[in-house]
Structures are given as structure tokens and as C-alpha cells.
């Protein structure tokens, strides 16, 4: 009798859902010395697939370019995230 072999194939799909109205804001980034696209902390967390506390740690560690919108929200420069969109 021959050996039986079973092959198992697992496929995964990943879906990132972003709010349609959540478009980046184009504004001046002091660190980049250029106009860049910026998103809120929540939007940046979704793009990086991390929680907001991780994003806050990166901000406090000086790893991200951050500015404050007129409404008071923090805005993250996409270039500092590595997203050139």
C-alpha cells in the first residue's frame, strides 16, 4: 500500500476599511519642509494597522511628524509614516 498525503492550503484575505470622508489634508510639514498629506491619529493607526496607543508612543518618541489642526486634532504627516500617496 502506498503512503497517502494530504495537502492543506490556507488562504487569508485582509481588508482595510477606511471612512470615505477620511481624505488626507494637505498642509505644510515643518520637518519635511514641504507640503505633505496629513491624517488624524486614528486614520494613521488604521493605515499602520496598530492601535492608537502605539501611535501615541511613536508620537511621544519623536518618530512621527505631528501638527495640530485648527479643531485641535493632531495630524500625522504621511511621509513620516512611510506612505507616499
Coordinates of C-alpha atoms in Angstrom, one line a residue:
X1 CA 0.0 0.0 0.0
X2 CA 1.3 3.5 -0.9
X3 CA 1.5 6.4 1.5
X4 CA -1.4 8.9 1.5
X5 CA -0.5 12.5 1.5
X6 CA -2.9 15.3 2.4
X7 CA -2.2 18.8 1.3
X8 CA -3.8 21.6 3.2
X9 CA -3.9 25.1 1.7
X10 CA -4.9 28.1 3.8
X11 CA -5.8 31.3 2.1
X12 CA -6.2 34.6 4.0
X13 CA -7.5 37.9 2.9
X14 CA -7.0 41.2 4.6
X15 CA -9.4 44.1 4.2
X16 CA -8.7 47.6 5.4
X17 CA -11.8 49.7 5.7
X18 CA -11.4 53.5 5.8
X19 CA -14.1 56.0 6.0
X20 CA -14.9 57.6 2.6
X21 CA -14.8 61.1 4.0
X22 CA -11.4 60.5 5.6
X23 CA -9.2 62.2 2.9
X24 CA -5.8 63.4 3.8
X25 CA -5.3 67.1 4.4
X26 CA -2.5 68.8 2.5
X27 CA -0.6 71.2 4.8
X28 CA 2.9 72.3 5.5
X29 CA 5.2 70.0 7.4
X30 CA 8.0 71.7 9.3
X31 CA 10.1 68.6 9.5
X32 CA 9.8 67.8 5.7
X33 CA 10.0 71.5 4.7
X34 CA 7.3 70.8 2.2
X35 CA 3.5 70.5 1.8
X36 CA 2.5 66.9 2.7
X37 CA -0.6 64.9 3.2
X38 CA -1.7 64.5 6.8
X39 CA -4.2 62.3 8.6
X40 CA -5.6 62.1 12.1
X41 CA -4.1 59.7 14.7
X42 CA -7.0 57.3 14.2
X43 CA -6.6 57.3 10.4
X44 CA -2.8 56.8 10.8
X45 CA -3.4 53.9 13.2
X46 CA -5.7 52.2 10.7
X47 CA -3.2 52.7 7.9
X48 CA -0.4 51.1 10.0
X49 CA -2.7 48.5 11.5
X50 CA -1.8 49.4 15.1
X51 CA -3.8 50.7 18.0
X52 CA -3.9 54.4 18.9
X53 CA -1.8 53.8 22.0
X54 CA 1.1 52.6 19.7
X55 CA 0.6 55.6 17.5
X56 CA 0.8 57.9 20.6
X57 CA 4.0 56.1 21.7
X58 CA 5.5 56.8 18.3
X59 CA 4.5 60.5 18.6
X60 CA 6.0 60.8 22.1
X61 CA 9.1 59.1 20.9
X62 CA 9.5 61.8 18.1
X63 CA 9.2 59.2 15.3
X64 CA 6.4 61.0 13.5
X65 CA 5.9 64.5 12.2
X66 CA 2.9 65.9 14.0
X67 CA 1.0 69.2 13.8
X68 CA -2.3 70.4 15.3
X69 CA -5.4 71.2 13.2
X70 CA -7.4 74.3 13.9
X71 CA -10.1 72.0 15.5
X72 CA -7.4 70.7 17.9
X73 CA -6.9 67.2 16.4
X74 CA -3.4 66.0 15.9
X75 CA -2.4 65.4 12.3
X76 CA 0.3 62.9 11.3
X77 CA 2.4 63.5 8.2
X78 CA 2.1 60.5 5.8
X79 CA 5.7 60.9 4.7
X80 CA 6.8 60.3 8.3
X81 CA 4.7 57.1 8.3
X82 CA 6.4 56.0 5.0
X83 CA 3.2 56.5 3.0
X84 CA 3.8 58.4 -0.2
X85 CA 0.3 58.7 -1.6

